[in-house]
Tab-separated table of C-alpha atoms in Angstrom:
chain	number	residue	atom	x	y	z
A	1	MET	CA	-12.587	11.720	17.300
A	2	SER	CA	-13.168	8.037	18.080
A	3	THR	CA	-10.508	5.424	17.523
A	4	PRO	CA	-10.609	4.278	13.860
A	5	VAL	CA	-11.617	0.715	13.002
A	6	ILE	CA	-9.088	-0.767	10.575
A	7	ALA	CA	-10.018	-3.811	8.451
A	8	ILE	CA	-6.869	-5.961	8.080
A	9	THR	CA	-7.123	-8.331	5.134
A	10	MET	CA	-5.163	-11.515	5.690
A	11	GLY	CA	-3.666	-11.746	2.189
A	12	ASP	CA	-2.654	-15.031	0.593
A	13	GLY	CA	-3.094	-17.698	3.270
A	14	ALA	CA	-0.260	-19.787	1.834
A	15	GLY	CA	2.198	-16.851	2.293
A	16	ILE	CA	3.402	-14.938	5.302
A	17	GLY	CA	0.218	-12.849	5.556
A	18	PRO	CA	-1.293	-14.769	8.507
A	19	GLU	CA	2.025	-14.667	10.341
A	20	VAL	CA	2.623	-10.950	9.995
A	21	VAL	CA	-0.977	-10.210	10.937
A	22	VAL	CA	-0.765	-12.327	14.102
A	23	GLY	CA	2.657	-10.999	14.966
A	24	ALA	CA	1.574	-7.412	14.579
A	25	LEU	CA	-1.606	-7.876	16.586
A	26	ALA	CA	0.387	-9.467	19.410
A	27	THR	CA	1.891	-6.065	19.915
A	28	GLN	CA	-0.144	-4.108	22.478
A	29	THR	CA	0.766	-0.697	21.143
A	30	VAL	CA	-1.277	-1.383	17.967
A	31	TYR	CA	-4.463	-1.334	20.081
A	32	GLU	CA	-3.525	2.048	21.538
A	33	ARG	CA	-3.826	3.591	18.038
A	34	CYS	CA	-6.661	1.687	16.374
A	35	HIS	CA	-9.337	-0.939	16.559
A	36	PRO	CA	-8.020	-3.798	14.400
A	37	LEU	CA	-10.444	-6.227	12.711
A	38	VAL	CA	-9.054	-9.010	10.620
A	39	ILE	CA	-10.918	-10.191	7.452
A	40	GLY	CA	-9.619	-13.666	6.875
A	41	ASP	CA	-9.556	-17.245	8.198
A	42	ALA	CA	-9.596	-17.883	11.986
A	43	ARG	CA	-8.159	-21.389	11.722
A	44	ARG	CA	-5.210	-20.165	9.623
A	45	LEU	CA	-4.525	-17.338	12.070
A	46	ARG	CA	-4.449	-19.800	14.938
A	47	ALA	CA	-1.986	-21.940	13.019
A	48	ALA	CA	0.128	-18.841	12.428
A	49	ALA	CA	0.049	-17.931	16.122
A	50	ARG	CA	1.432	-21.342	16.951
A	51	LEU	CA	4.210	-20.901	14.397
A	52	MET	CA	5.035	-17.413	15.723
A	53	ASN	CA	4.897	-18.693	19.315
A	54	VAL	CA	2.612	-15.878	20.420
A	55	GLU	CA	-0.153	-16.104	23.008
A	56	VAL	CA	-3.283	-14.642	21.478
A	57	GLU	CA	-6.942	-15.620	21.315
A	58	VAL	CA	-8.360	-15.708	17.797
A	59	VAL	CA	-12.111	-15.070	17.971
A	60	GLY	CA	-14.493	-15.249	14.995
A	61	VAL	CA	-17.093	-12.430	14.903
A	62	ASP	CA	-20.008	-11.818	12.595
A	63	SER	CA	-19.794	-8.028	12.405
A	64	VAL	CA	-17.820	-4.979	13.447
A	65	GLY	CA	-20.220	-4.514	16.361
A	66	ASP	CA	-19.293	-7.937	17.790
A	67	ALA	CA	-15.576	-7.142	17.979
A	68	ARG	CA	-14.029	-6.187	21.383
A	69	PHE	CA	-10.667	-4.732	20.161
A	70	THR	CA	-8.730	-5.763	23.268
A	71	PRO	CA	-5.056	-6.739	23.433
A	72	GLY	CA	-4.466	-10.472	23.519
A	73	ARG	CA	-7.525	-11.095	21.394
A	74	ILE	CA	-7.699	-11.008	17.617
A	75	ASP	CA	-11.196	-10.351	16.241
A	76	VAL	CA	-11.672	-11.836	12.789
A	77	ILE	CA	-14.583	-11.880	10.362
A	78	ASP	CA	-13.982	-15.525	9.480
A	79	LEU	CA	-14.851	-16.269	5.841
A	80	GLY	CA	-13.686	-19.894	6.316
A	81	LEU	CA	-12.436	-20.293	2.745
A	82	LEU	CA	-9.183	-22.147	3.327
A	83	PRO	CA	-8.858	-25.916	3.786
A	84	GLU	CA	-7.095	-26.971	7.025
A	85	ASP	CA	-4.362	-28.752	5.110
A	86	LEU	CA	-3.477	-25.802	2.785
A	87	PRO	CA	0.293	-26.092	2.362
A	88	TRP	CA	2.448	-23.163	3.388
A	89	GLY	CA	4.588	-21.629	0.632
A	90	GLU	CA	2.853	-23.138	-2.374
A	91	LEU	CA	0.868	-21.474	-5.112
A	92	SER	CA	-2.858	-22.046	-4.631
A	93	ALA	CA	-5.870	-20.814	-6.620
A	94	THR	CA	-7.955	-21.484	-3.488
A	95	ALA	CA	-5.799	-19.129	-1.511
A	96	GLY	CA	-5.870	-16.605	-4.353
A	97	ASP	CA	-9.676	-16.572	-4.414
A	98	ALA	CA	-9.824	-16.225	-0.656
A	99	ALA	CA	-7.443	-13.272	-0.744
A	100	TYR	CA	-9.770	-11.580	-3.214
A	101	GLN	CA	-12.811	-12.243	-1.033
A	102	TYR	CA	-11.092	-10.698	1.993
A	103	ILE	CA	-10.470	-7.530	-0.020
A	104	ARG	CA	-14.054	-7.541	-1.387
A	105	THR	CA	-15.473	-7.808	2.174
A	106	ALA	CA	-13.206	-5.104	3.513
A	107	SER	CA	-14.164	-2.768	0.656
A	108	GLU	CA	-17.899	-3.320	1.391
A	109	LEU	CA	-17.359	-2.504	5.066
A	110	ALA	CA	-15.420	0.628	4.146
A	111	LEU	CA	-17.993	1.905	1.670
A	112	ALA	CA	-20.694	1.273	4.306
A	113	GLY	CA	-18.720	3.420	6.801
A	114	GLU	CA	-18.196	0.565	9.241
A	115	VAL	CA	-14.370	0.698	8.988
A	116	GLN	CA	-12.311	3.819	8.508
A	117	ALA	CA	-9.234	2.273	6.846
A	118	ILE	CA	-8.054	-0.945	5.167
A	119	CYS	CA	-4.637	-2.410	5.863
A	120	THR	CA	-3.615	-5.304	3.564
A	121	ALA	CA	-1.331	-8.241	4.046
A	122	PRO	CA	0.421	-9.365	0.816
A	123	LEU	CA	-1.354	-11.407	-1.858
A	124	ASN	CA	0.166	-13.401	-4.700
A	125	LYS	CA	-0.680	-12.108	-8.162
A	126	GLU	CA	-0.248	-15.513	-9.857
A	127	ALA	CA	-2.598	-17.132	-7.362
A	128	LEU	CA	-5.074	-14.323	-7.756
A	129	HIS	CA	-5.073	-14.807	-11.567
A	130	ALA	CA	-5.298	-18.598	-11.201
A	131	ALA	CA	-8.542	-17.958	-9.294
A	132	GLY	CA	-9.911	-15.838	-12.177
A	133	HIS	CA	-9.395	-12.421	-10.614
A	134	LEU	CA	-7.398	-10.644	-13.273
A	135	TYR	CA	-6.048	-7.602	-11.500
A	136	PRO	CA	-2.406	-6.445	-11.547
A	137	GLY	CA	-2.510	-6.010	-7.768
A	138	HIS	CA	-4.190	-4.611	-4.692
A	139	THR	CA	-4.238	-1.057	-5.994
A	140	GLU	CA	-6.183	-1.782	-9.119
A	141	MET	CA	-8.510	-4.260	-7.390
A	142	LEU	CA	-9.453	-1.749	-4.666
A	143	ALA	CA	-10.073	0.909	-7.289
A	144	ALA	CA	-12.509	-1.436	-9.114
A	145	LEU	CA	-14.266	-2.596	-5.925
A	146	THR	CA	-14.813	0.968	-4.707
A	147	GLY	CA	-15.767	2.388	-8.120
A	148	THR	CA	-12.746	4.725	-8.167
A	149	GLU	CA	-11.627	5.809	-11.632
A	150	GLU	CA	-8.003	6.646	-10.884
A	151	VAL	CA	-5.723	6.053	-7.887
A	152	SER	CA	-2.001	6.318	-7.214
A	153	MET	CA	0.446	4.089	-5.396
A	154	MET	CA	2.537	5.759	-2.701
A	155	LEU	CA	5.415	4.019	-0.911
A	156	SER	CA	6.475	5.373	2.431
A	157	THR	CA	9.612	4.672	4.425
A	158	PRO	CA	11.223	6.516	7.321
A	159	LYS	CA	13.569	8.274	4.867
A	160	VAL	CA	11.555	8.880	1.706
A	161	LYS	CA	7.990	8.830	0.322
A	162	VAL	CA	7.352	8.242	-3.363
A	163	ILE	CA	4.176	8.338	-5.448
A	164	HIS	CA	4.006	6.732	-8.902
A	165	VAL	CA	2.571	8.209	-12.087
A	166	THR	CA	2.387	4.670	-13.571
A	167	THR	CA	2.750	1.345	-11.875
A	168	HIS	CA	2.009	-2.139	-13.119
A	169	ILE	CA	2.580	-1.810	-16.859
A	170	GLY	CA	5.637	-2.315	-19.044
A	171	LEU	CA	8.174	0.457	-19.443
A	172	ILE	CA	7.353	1.294	-23.056
A	173	ALA	CA	3.623	1.393	-22.247
A	174	ALA	CA	4.355	3.509	-19.147
A	175	ILE	CA	6.205	6.186	-21.188
A	176	ALA	CA	3.329	6.262	-23.680
A	177	LYS	CA	0.790	6.659	-20.944
A	178	ILE	CA	2.522	9.535	-19.181
A	179	GLU	CA	0.967	12.877	-20.136
A	180	PRO	CA	0.622	16.254	-18.380
A	181	GLY	CA	-2.881	15.623	-16.987
A	182	LEU	CA	-1.848	12.355	-15.417
A	183	VAL	CA	1.285	13.842	-13.977
A	184	GLU	CA	-0.689	16.811	-12.545
A	185	ARG	CA	-3.352	14.588	-10.958
A	186	THR	CA	-0.764	12.296	-9.424
A	187	VAL	CA	1.151	15.210	-7.865
A	188	ARG	CA	-2.111	16.678	-6.493
A	189	ARG	CA	-3.100	13.367	-4.907
A	190	GLY	CA	0.356	13.122	-3.348
A	191	HIS	CA	0.239	16.718	-2.138
A	192	GLU	CA	-3.134	16.050	-0.413
A	193	ALA	CA	-1.838	12.882	1.188
A	194	ILE	CA	1.289	14.511	2.579
A	195	ARG	CA	-0.758	17.441	3.921
A	196	ALA	CA	-3.102	14.946	5.619
A	197	SER	CA	-0.122	13.444	7.393
A	198	GLY	CA	0.706	16.777	8.969
A	199	VAL	CA	3.024	18.624	6.520
A	200	ASP	CA	1.410	21.978	5.808
A	201	ALA	CA	3.557	22.948	2.806
A	202	PRO	CA	5.094	19.859	1.152
A	203	VAL	CA	8.146	20.136	-1.046
A	204	ILE	CA	7.696	17.721	-3.973
A	205	GLY	CA	10.414	16.516	-6.285
A	206	VAL	CA	9.217	15.297	-9.664
A	207	CYS	CA	11.432	12.862	-11.507
A	208	ALA	CA	12.273	13.062	-15.187
A	209	ILE	CA	11.791	10.151	-17.579
A	210	ASN	CA	15.226	10.171	-19.157
A	211	PRO	CA	18.717	10.021	-17.646
A	212	HIS	CA	19.959	13.421	-16.478
A	213	ALA	CA	16.425	14.751	-17.135
A	214	GLY	CA	17.174	14.582	-20.855
A	215	GLU	CA	20.366	16.690	-20.627
A	216	ASN	CA	18.813	19.553	-22.611
A	217	GLY	CA	17.739	17.278	-25.452
A	218	LEU	CA	20.762	15.000	-25.627
A	219	PHE	CA	18.803	12.000	-24.264
A	220	GLY	CA	15.350	10.997	-25.274
A	221	GLU	CA	12.828	12.670	-27.575
A	222	GLY	CA	11.877	15.721	-25.467
A	223	GLU	CA	9.563	13.751	-23.165
A	224	GLU	CA	10.261	16.031	-20.180
A	225	GLU	CA	9.210	19.203	-22.005
A	226	GLU	CA	6.146	17.502	-23.553
A	227	LYS	CA	4.848	15.293	-20.700
A	228	ILE	CA	6.035	16.822	-17.406
A	229	VAL	CA	6.846	20.558	-17.649
A	230	PRO	CA	3.238	21.673	-18.490
A	231	ALA	CA	1.954	19.898	-15.445
A	232	LEU	CA	4.550	21.495	-13.176
A	233	GLU	CA	3.697	24.961	-14.515
A	234	ARG	CA	-0.016	24.456	-13.601
A	235	LEU	CA	0.786	23.026	-10.246
A	236	ARG	CA	3.138	25.891	-9.339
A	237	ALA	CA	0.529	28.371	-10.495
A	238	ASP	CA	-1.747	26.887	-7.873
A	239	GLY	CA	0.805	27.274	-5.141
A	240	ILE	CA	2.048	23.665	-5.000
A	241	ASP	CA	5.812	23.481	-4.539
A	242	ALA	CA	6.574	20.874	-7.234
A	243	ARG	CA	10.128	20.947	-8.485
A	244	GLY	CA	11.613	19.277	-11.569
A	245	PRO	CA	11.861	17.499	-13.822
A	246	LEU	CA	14.732	16.099	-11.745
A	247	PRO	CA	17.280	13.419	-12.627
A	248	ALA	CA	15.946	10.418	-10.686
A	249	ASP	CA	19.283	9.383	-9.235
A	250	THR	CA	19.856	12.830	-7.722
A	251	ALA	CA	16.228	13.209	-6.603
A	252	PHE	CA	16.268	10.142	-4.453
A	253	PHE	CA	19.589	11.068	-2.888
A	254	LEU	CA	18.292	14.496	-1.977
A	255	ALA	CA	15.016	13.001	-0.639
A	256	GLY	CA	17.022	10.563	1.493
A	257	ARG	CA	18.738	13.450	3.247
A	258	GLY	CA	15.456	15.293	3.752
A	259	ASP	CA	15.262	17.865	1.030
A	260	TYR	CA	11.912	16.637	-0.296
A	261	ASP	CA	8.740	15.509	1.487
A	262	LEU	CA	7.635	13.463	-1.546
A	263	ILE	CA	9.190	12.202	-4.743
A	264	VAL	CA	7.072	11.644	-7.860
A	265	ALA	CA	8.330	8.619	-9.886
A	266	MET	CA	7.278	8.214	-13.476
A	267	TYR	CA	7.254	4.444	-13.601
A	268	HIS	CA	7.321	1.414	-11.291
A	269	ASP	CA	10.985	0.556	-10.974
A	270	GLN	CA	12.093	4.175	-10.862
A	271	GLY	CA	10.328	4.562	-7.528
A	272	HIS	CA	10.389	0.993	-6.155
A	273	GLY	CA	14.133	0.398	-6.462
A	274	PRO	CA	15.352	3.307	-4.309
A	275	VAL	CA	12.572	2.843	-1.754
A	276	LYS	CA	13.437	-0.809	-1.170
A	277	VAL	CA	17.075	0.065	-0.685
A	278	LEU	CA	16.243	2.846	1.710
A	279	GLY	CA	13.813	1.036	3.938
A	280	ILE	CA	11.865	-2.042	2.795
A	281	GLU	CA	11.950	-3.410	6.347
A	282	ALA	CA	9.703	-0.559	7.487
A	283	GLY	CA	8.106	0.264	4.149
A	284	VAL	CA	4.393	0.924	3.719
A	285	ASN	CA	2.309	0.990	0.560
A	286	ILE	CA	-0.483	3.592	0.569
A	287	THR	CA	-3.207	3.769	-2.091
A	288	VAL	CA	-3.992	7.473	-2.637
A	289	GLY	CA	-7.312	8.547	-4.185
A	290	LEU	CA	-9.644	5.865	-2.825
A	291	PRO	CA	-12.728	6.856	-0.762
A	292	VAL	CA	-11.050	5.077	2.181
A	293	ILE	CA	-7.521	5.073	3.577
A	294	ARG	CA	-5.600	1.957	2.489
A	295	THR	CA	-2.131	0.998	3.597
A	296	SER	CA	-0.137	-2.213	3.100
A	297	VAL	CA	3.136	-3.830	3.899
A	298	ASP	CA	5.798	-3.193	1.221
A	299	HIS	CA	6.801	-6.810	0.770
A	300	GLY	CA	5.422	-9.891	-0.905
A	301	THR	CA	4.063	-13.265	0.176
A	302	ALA	CA	7.570	-14.688	0.758
A	303	PHE	CA	6.641	-18.246	0.001
A	304	ASP	CA	10.209	-19.256	0.728
A	305	ILE	CA	9.796	-18.619	4.497
A	306	ALA	CA	6.027	-18.989	4.860
A	307	GLY	CA	5.115	-21.384	7.645
A	308	THR	CA	8.469	-21.053	9.444
A	309	GLY	CA	7.409	-18.428	11.993
A	310	THR	CA	10.303	-16.166	11.048
A	311	ALA	CA	8.423	-13.426	9.164
A	312	GLU	CA	9.365	-9.831	10.083
A	313	VAL	CA	6.321	-7.935	11.381
A	314	GLY	CA	7.704	-4.434	11.453
A	315	SER	CA	6.201	-3.367	8.111
A	316	MET	CA	2.735	-4.487	9.198
A	317	ILE	CA	2.980	-2.606	12.478
A	318	GLU	CA	4.065	0.512	10.546
A	319	ALA	CA	1.227	0.049	7.992
A	320	LEU	CA	-1.264	-0.072	10.797
A	321	ARG	CA	0.280	2.996	12.472
A	322	GLN	CA	0.046	5.037	9.288
A	323	ALA	CA	-3.491	3.849	8.617
A	324	ALA	CA	-4.529	4.959	12.091
A	325	GLU	CA	-2.788	8.254	11.593
A	326	LEU	CA	-4.490	9.013	8.303
A	327	ALA	CA	-7.909	7.475	8.946
A	328	PRO	CA	-9.359	10.149	11.290
A	329	ALA	CA	-8.937	12.867	8.694
A	330	ALA	CA	-10.625	10.668	6.117
A	331	ALA	CA	-13.481	9.867	8.457
A	332	GLY	CA	-14.010	13.419	9.642
């Protein structure tokens, strides 16, 4: 199968997105796995290259067909939406709108079959909202732009992978939203994604909602029996090795030592906290359920260091690696 084309969205131009994109694409091994095409602002990328002290040629192209995909050259579909004097590290509605437009363009290319995956640099939710794009984050935006009714967020590190039943909503709302159908669909999406990455029979640990998985009714109001157990029974009946409900603290410890291929977290912080302790420096965010593979760095815009040339690029390199690894199966 031919090398996948990966659309890399530049993220919020006032944050570290331009720097991590340039730094990653200055790494020759990236081009051995994929054909990277940036959707962003060529002038900002050139500024980032100077900050990062990397020798690359940033070339604006009009289409995927115009890109050369050669090391030392960064091909970019240049939307030219950022002013030359945009400050680094400051909230900007202009940068927020540009970040949305990069995602919109990448989604259109993906739906047209011109790119096989999307890899996103971080955006700033406050800037996005200031520009009038009222999405909780990348995951929900990509779902809307691709007409996808339901997706899941998966975080992947070298030690553990976790998929979330709920994400960007409050804790009380999350518990209310959790129900057997949603749990079942989330586990199935995760099972398919892990199989696509080369694990034939994934072992999946499903977290409980309450401490100690409810301790046989001592904690909570029976949420595990009502909201999780029926889903696990249906999944196991279909041959999916989904175990639980598990106390979350124990589940992540066991996953960290290799007992589980995937952990299912019930809400945002239940999954994000352990993942960021175990490997944020190489963490990757994967949106599961879209009609196109989407990966992302697992860090934010880091306004505090934006424009200093010190951004760590390892997560972007890993996000591109995983996008390239998953994309051929999606395109096949």
